[in-house]
CSV table of C-alpha atoms in Angstrom, one decimal:
chain,number,residue,atom,x,y,z
A,1,UNK,CA,30.6,-1.8,0.9
A,2,UNK,CA,28.2,-4.5,-0.3
A,3,UNK,CA,25.3,-6.1,2.0
A,4,UNK,CA,24.2,-9.1,1.9
A,5,UNK,CA,21.1,-10.6,3.2
A,6,UNK,CA,20.0,-14.6,4.3
A,7,UNK,CA,16.5,-15.9,5.4
A,8,UNK,CA,14.1,-17.9,4.6
A,9,UNK,CA,11.3,-15.9,1.9
A,10,UNK,CA,8.2,-15.7,2.0
A,11,UNK,CA,5.9,-17.2,0.2
A,12,UNK,CA,7.9,-19.6,-1.4
A,13,UNK,CA,9.6,-20.7,1.9
A,14,UNK,CA,12.9,-21.3,0.8
A,15,UNK,CA,16.0,-20.2,1.9
A,16,UNK,CA,17.9,-16.9,-0.1
A,17,UNK,CA,21.2,-15.0,-0.6
A,18,UNK,CA,20.8,-12.0,-2.4
A,19,UNK,CA,22.7,-9.2,-2.1
A,20,UNK,CA,22.0,-5.2,-2.3
A,21,UNK,CA,23.8,-3.4,-5.7
A,22,UNK,CA,21.8,0.0,-5.2
A,23,UNK,CA,18.8,0.0,-5.0
A,24,UNK,CA,17.8,-3.7,-6.0
A,25,UNK,CA,18.0,-7.0,-4.7
A,26,UNK,CA,21.1,-9.6,-6.8
A,27,UNK,CA,20.9,-13.3,-6.2
A,28,UNK,CA,24.6,-13.4,-7.4
A,29,UNK,CA,27.3,-10.8,-6.0
A,30,UNK,CA,27.8,-7.9,-7.7
A,31,UNK,CA,30.6,-6.9,-9.7
A,32,UNK,CA,33.4,-6.4,-7.9
A,33,UNK,CA,32.2,-7.6,-4.3
A,34,UNK,CA,35.3,-9.1,-3.7
A,35,UNK,CA,37.0,-5.7,-3.9
A,36,UNK,CA,34.5,-4.8,-1.3
A,37,UNK,CA,33.9,-4.9,2.1
A,38,UNK,CA,30.6,-7.5,2.6
A,39,UNK,CA,28.7,-7.0,5.3
A,40,UNK,CA,25.9,-9.4,6.1
A,41,UNK,CA,22.8,-7.3,7.3
A,42,UNK,CA,20.6,-10.2,7.5
A,43,UNK,CA,21.7,-13.5,8.9
A,44,UNK,CA,18.4,-16.5,9.3
A,45,UNK,CA,14.5,-15.8,10.6
A,46,UNK,CA,12.0,-14.9,7.4
A,47,UNK,CA,12.0,-12.4,4.4
A,48,UNK,CA,9.2,-10.4,3.0
A,49,UNK,CA,9.1,-7.4,0.7
A,50,UNK,CA,8.1,-4.2,1.9
A,51,UNK,CA,5.3,-4.0,3.7
A,52,UNK,CA,1.7,-1.9,1.7
A,53,UNK,CA,-1.1,0.1,2.9
A,54,UNK,CA,-2.9,-0.4,0.6
A,55,UNK,CA,-6.0,2.6,1.3
A,56,UNK,CA,-4.4,5.5,3.8
A,57,UNK,CA,-4.9,9.0,4.3
A,58,UNK,CA,-1.3,10.1,4.8
A,59,UNK,CA,-1.2,14.0,5.0
A,60,UNK,CA,-5.1,15.1,6.6
A,61,UNK,CA,-5.9,13.4,9.0
A,62,UNK,CA,-9.9,14.1,9.1
A,63,UNK,CA,-11.7,15.6,5.3
A,64,UNK,CA,-12.0,18.7,7.9
A,65,UNK,CA,-8.6,19.6,8.0
A,66,UNK,CA,-6.2,21.1,5.3
A,67,UNK,CA,-3.6,19.5,3.0
A,68,UNK,CA,0.1,19.4,5.3
A,69,UNK,CA,2.6,18.5,3.2
A,70,UNK,CA,5.2,18.5,6.7
A,71,UNK,CA,2.7,16.0,8.1
A,72,UNK,CA,2.8,13.9,5.0
A,73,UNK,CA,6.2,13.6,5.7
A,74,UNK,CA,5.8,12.9,8.9
A,75,UNK,CA,3.2,10.2,8.4
A,76,UNK,CA,5.2,8.4,5.5
A,77,UNK,CA,8.2,8.4,7.8
A,78,UNK,CA,5.7,6.4,10.4
A,79,UNK,CA,5.4,4.1,8.0
A,80,UNK,CA,8.5,3.4,6.7
A,81,UNK,CA,9.5,2.7,10.1
A,82,UNK,CA,7.0,-0.1,10.5
A,83,UNK,CA,8.3,-1.6,7.9
A,84,UNK,CA,5.1,-0.4,5.1
A,85,UNK,CA,7.0,0.2,2.1
A,86,UNK,CA,4.5,1.2,-0.3
A,87,UNK,CA,1.4,2.5,0.6
A,88,UNK,CA,-1.8,3.4,-1.7
A,89,UNK,CA,-3.4,7.2,-1.4
A,90,UNK,CA,-7.0,6.9,-2.4
A,91,UNK,CA,-7.4,10.2,-2.7
A,92,UNK,CA,-6.6,13.1,-0.8
A,93,UNK,CA,-8.5,17.5,-0.4
A,94,UNK,CA,-5.5,17.5,-3.0
A,95,UNK,CA,-2.9,16.1,-4.9
A,96,UNK,CA,0.1,14.8,-4.5
A,97,UNK,CA,3.1,17.0,-4.9
A,98,UNK,CA,5.9,15.9,-6.5
A,99,UNK,CA,8.2,15.2,-4.4
A,100,UNK,CA,6.4,12.1,-3.1
A,101,UNK,CA,7.5,10.1,-5.7
A,102,UNK,CA,11.5,11.2,-5.7
A,103,UNK,CA,11.8,11.4,-1.8
A,104,UNK,CA,14.3,8.5,-1.5
A,105,UNK,CA,14.4,8.3,2.2
A,106,UNK,CA,10.0,7.9,2.7
A,107,UNK,CA,7.9,4.7,1.2
A,108,UNK,CA,7.5,4.4,-2.5
A,109,UNK,CA,3.6,5.9,-3.0
A,110,UNK,CA,0.6,5.4,-5.6
A,111,UNK,CA,-1.7,8.5,-5.4
A,112,UNK,CA,-4.8,8.6,-7.0
A,113,UNK,CA,-5.6,12.0,-7.3
A,114,UNK,CA,-7.9,14.2,-5.3
A,115,UNK,CA,-12.0,12.0,-4.7
A,116,UNK,CA,-14.3,12.8,-6.7
A,117,UNK,CA,-17.8,13.2,-4.7
A,118,UNK,CA,-21.3,13.3,-6.6
A,119,UNK,CA,-23.8,15.5,-5.2
A,120,UNK,CA,-24.8,14.4,-1.8
A,121,UNK,CA,-21.9,11.6,-1.5
A,122,UNK,CA,-19.4,13.1,0.8
A,123,UNK,CA,-18.0,15.8,3.1
A,124,UNK,CA,-18.5,18.3,1.3
A,125,UNK,CA,-16.0,20.3,0.3
A,126,UNK,CA,-13.2,17.9,0.7
A,127,UNK,CA,-12.4,16.9,-2.1
A,128,UNK,CA,-13.8,17.5,-5.9
A,129,UNK,CA,-17.9,17.9,-5.9
A,130,UNK,CA,-18.8,17.3,-9.9
A,131,UNK,CA,-22.0,16.2,-11.3
A,132,UNK,CA,-22.2,12.8,-12.8
A,133,UNK,CA,-22.2,13.6,-16.0
A,134,UNK,CA,-19.1,15.3,-15.1
A,135,UNK,CA,-17.3,12.2,-13.4
A,136,UNK,CA,-15.7,10.1,-16.9
A,137,UNK,CA,-14.0,13.3,-17.6
A,138,UNK,CA,-13.0,13.7,-13.8
A,139,UNK,CA,-11.4,10.7,-13.4
A,140,UNK,CA,-9.9,10.7,-16.0
A,141,UNK,CA,-8.4,13.3,-15.8
A,142,UNK,CA,-7.6,13.2,-12.2
A,143,UNK,CA,-6.1,9.7,-12.7
A,144,UNK,CA,-3.7,10.5,-15.4
A,145,UNK,CA,-2.6,13.7,-12.8
A,146,UNK,CA,-1.6,11.1,-10.5
A,147,UNK,CA,-0.2,7.7,-10.9
A,148,UNK,CA,-3.0,6.0,-13.1
A,149,UNK,CA,-5.4,5.3,-9.6
A,150,UNK,CA,-8.7,8.0,-9.4
A,151,UNK,CA,-10.8,7.7,-6.8
A,152,UNK,CA,-14.5,7.9,-7.4
A,153,UNK,CA,-16.9,8.4,-3.4
A,154,UNK,CA,-19.3,5.2,-4.9
A,155,UNK,CA,-22.2,5.3,-1.5
A,156,UNK,CA,-22.3,7.7,1.7
A,157,UNK,CA,-25.4,7.8,2.8
A,158,UNK,CA,-27.7,4.4,4.0
A,159,UNK,CA,-30.7,6.3,3.1
A,160,UNK,CA,-29.2,6.9,0.0
A,161,UNK,CA,-28.5,5.3,-3.2
A,162,UNK,CA,-25.5,4.8,-4.9
A,163,UNK,CA,-24.1,6.7,-8.4
A,164,UNK,CA,-26.0,5.1,-10.5
A,165,UNK,CA,-24.6,1.8,-12.3
A,166,UNK,CA,-24.3,2.9,-15.3
A,167,UNK,CA,-22.3,5.4,-14.6
A,168,UNK,CA,-19.9,4.3,-12.9
A,169,UNK,CA,-19.8,1.8,-15.5
A,170,UNK,CA,-18.8,4.4,-18.3
A,171,UNK,CA,-16.3,6.1,-15.5
A,172,UNK,CA,-14.4,2.6,-14.9
A,173,UNK,CA,-13.9,2.1,-19.3
A,174,UNK,CA,-12.6,5.7,-19.6
A,175,UNK,CA,-10.3,5.1,-17.3
A,176,UNK,CA,-9.0,1.9,-18.5
A,177,UNK,CA,-9.5,4.0,-22.2
A,178,UNK,CA,-6.2,5.9,-20.8
A,179,UNK,CA,-4.9,2.7,-19.1
A,180,UNK,CA,-6.0,4.3,-15.0
A,181,UNK,CA,-7.0,2.5,-12.6
A,182,UNK,CA,-10.3,3.6,-10.6
A,183,UNK,CA,-11.0,3.1,-7.0
A,184,UNK,CA,-14.3,3.0,-5.3
A,185,UNK,CA,-15.5,4.4,-2.2
A,186,UNK,CA,-18.0,1.5,-0.7
A,187,UNK,CA,-19.2,1.3,2.9
A,188,UNK,CA,-23.0,0.4,2.3
A,189,UNK,CA,-24.8,-2.6,1.4
A,190,UNK,CA,-25.2,-2.6,-2.1
A,191,UNK,CA,-21.5,-1.2,-2.3
A,192,UNK,CA,-19.4,-3.8,-0.6
A,193,UNK,CA,-18.7,-8.0,-0.2
A,194,UNK,CA,-18.1,-9.1,3.3
A,195,UNK,CA,-14.2,-10.0,3.7
A,196,UNK,CA,-14.6,-13.8,5.0
A,197,UNK,CA,-17.8,-14.6,1.3
A,198,UNK,CA,-15.4,-12.0,-0.5
A,199,UNK,CA,-12.3,-14.2,-0.7
A,200,UNK,CA,-14.1,-17.2,-1.1
A,201,UNK,CA,-16.1,-15.9,-4.4
A,202,UNK,CA,-12.4,-15.4,-5.3
A,203,UNK,CA,-11.6,-10.8,-5.3
A,204,UNK,CA,-8.6,-10.3,-4.3
A,205,UNK,CA,-8.8,-9.0,-1.0
A,206,UNK,CA,-5.5,-6.7,0.6
A,207,UNK,CA,-4.9,-4.4,3.5
A,208,UNK,CA,-5.3,-1.5,4.1
A,209,UNK,CA,-5.7,1.2,7.5
A,210,UNK,CA,-8.0,4.3,6.7
A,211,UNK,CA,-7.3,5.5,9.9
A,212,UNK,CA,-3.8,6.8,12.4
A,213,UNK,CA,-1.7,6.5,13.6
A,214,UNK,CA,-0.3,5.0,10.7
A,215,UNK,CA,2.4,2.5,10.1
A,216,UNK,CA,-0.6,-0.5,11.5
A,217,UNK,CA,-1.8,-2.1,8.5
A,218,UNK,CA,0.1,-5.5,10.4
A,219,UNK,CA,-3.0,-5.1,13.3
A,220,UNK,CA,-5.6,-4.8,9.1
A,221,UNK,CA,-4.3,-7.9,8.7
A,222,UNK,CA,-4.5,-9.8,11.4
A,223,UNK,CA,-8.4,-8.6,10.9
A,224,UNK,CA,-8.5,-10.8,7.9
A,225,UNK,CA,-7.1,-13.6,9.3
A,226,UNK,CA,-10.6,-12.6,11.8
A,227,UNK,CA,-12.0,-12.4,9.1
A,228,UNK,CA,-11.4,-15.9,7.7
A,229,UNK,CA,-8.7,-14.8,5.5
A,230,UNK,CA,-6.2,-18.0,5.3
A,231,UNK,CA,-3.2,-17.5,7.7
A,232,UNK,CA,-1.1,-16.8,5.0
A,233,UNK,CA,-3.5,-14.7,2.6
A,234,UNK,CA,-4.2,-12.4,4.8
A,235,UNK,CA,-0.7,-12.3,5.3
A,236,UNK,CA,0.7,-11.6,1.7
A,237,UNK,CA,-2.2,-8.9,1.6
A,238,UNK,CA,-0.5,-6.8,3.6
A,239,UNK,CA,2.7,-7.4,1.1
A,240,UNK,CA,3.4,-9.8,-1.7
A,241,UNK,CA,-0.1,-9.7,-2.8
A,242,UNK,CA,-0.8,-5.9,-2.7
A,243,UNK,CA,2.7,-5.7,-4.0
A,244,UNK,CA,2.5,-6.9,-7.8
A,245,UNK,CA,-1.4,-5.1,-7.2
A,246,UNK,CA,0.4,-2.4,-6.9
A,247,UNK,CA,3.1,-3.5,-10.7
A,248,UNK,CA,5.9,-4.1,-8.1
A,249,UNK,CA,7.5,-8.0,-7.9
A,250,UNK,CA,8.8,-9.9,-4.4
A,251,UNK,CA,11.9,-10.8,-3.4
A,252,UNK,CA,13.4,-12.0,-6.8
A,253,UNK,CA,16.7,-11.2,-8.4
A,254,UNK,CA,16.6,-7.3,-9.9
A,255,UNK,CA,13.4,-6.7,-7.3
A,256,UNK,CA,13.1,-3.3,-5.7
A,257,UNK,CA,15.6,-3.4,-2.6
A,258,UNK,CA,12.8,-4.0,0.1
A,259,UNK,CA,11.6,-5.9,2.5
A,260,UNK,CA,11.3,-6.5,6.2
A,261,UNK,CA,12.8,-9.8,8.1
A,262,UNK,CA,11.5,-10.5,11.0
A,263,UNK,CA,12.9,-13.2,14.0
A,264,UNK,CA,9.3,-15.7,14.0
A,265,UNK,CA,7.4,-16.9,11.4
A,266,UNK,CA,5.1,-14.0,10.7
A,267,UNK,CA,3.0,-16.8,8.9
A,268,UNK,CA,2.7,-19.4,11.7
A,269,UNK,CA,2.8,-15.6,15.4
A,270,UNK,CA,0.4,-14.0,12.9
A,271,UNK,CA,1.7,-11.0,15.6
A,272,UNK,CA,4.6,-11.0,14.9
A,273,UNK,CA,3.8,-8.9,11.6
A,274,UNK,CA,4.1,-5.4,13.7
A,275,UNK,CA,7.7,-6.6,15.6
A,276,UNK,CA,10.6,-7.1,12.5
A,277,UNK,CA,14.3,-7.1,13.8
A,278,UNK,CA,14.7,-4.8,10.1
A,279,UNK,CA,13.3,-2.7,7.8
A,280,UNK,CA,15.4,-1.9,3.8
A,281,UNK,CA,13.7,-0.1,1.3
A,282,UNK,CA,15.1,1.0,-1.4
A,283,UNK,CA,18.7,-0.8,-0.8
A,284,UNK,CA,19.2,1.2,3.0
A,285,UNK,CA,18.5,-0.2,6.6
A,286,UNK,CA,15.7,1.9,8.3
A,287,UNK,CA,16.1,0.0,11.4
């Protein structure tokens, strides 16, 4: 059986028809389609690339919890069922198990190794406790052991200084030299920007939850909207913009068959984002 999908694609706002060929989208019927049963699984409405949560920590619900693979599977299932088909896990208590990269029933995962914390800048015993002089080497190690990312705790207490800029710059340079990328935890005024001002300054703002239950990134997109981002860009922060930032295309020929479909335009009706009528992951119908 071959699946056919038709609807208005966002952000282009063009009506398109796709066929699912294995785990890929095709803009033309695949070879041999005429001899097979074709089933239209989405006929009209609005089509988005699968939703993305760029800041989620599946596998443990607090830094004091032991990382649990059964809980990881449950959390990823909750993301998937809500239409969140790609997640970035920027730091965990342990490195992600190898099966997350091969599990076809669960969202795609971009991990970032263990949290890297210099003295006094994180929950004691969570992640890797290292000295500032060890940060660059540890960041390279975590980035190369994960999916190209590492996670550095840049600041912590309001009354304590952030990681010195020269140390952080040397760490970023070292990771970039091996083709990796760095995520940095920032929560003080020294370490982070206001969302609206960051957007106006040209910073790419993406949606992440950092909380539970999993699968609620649609709500985070609405918070970005309330913070002053334009509706389409607040939505893209949880879909096509985030996917591009993590190296995956939108809904085009040859793209992964990861998509969510809606009866309403989620740009005009932001609350609709959390209510997909159809979720397709790797060419398989989730709902």
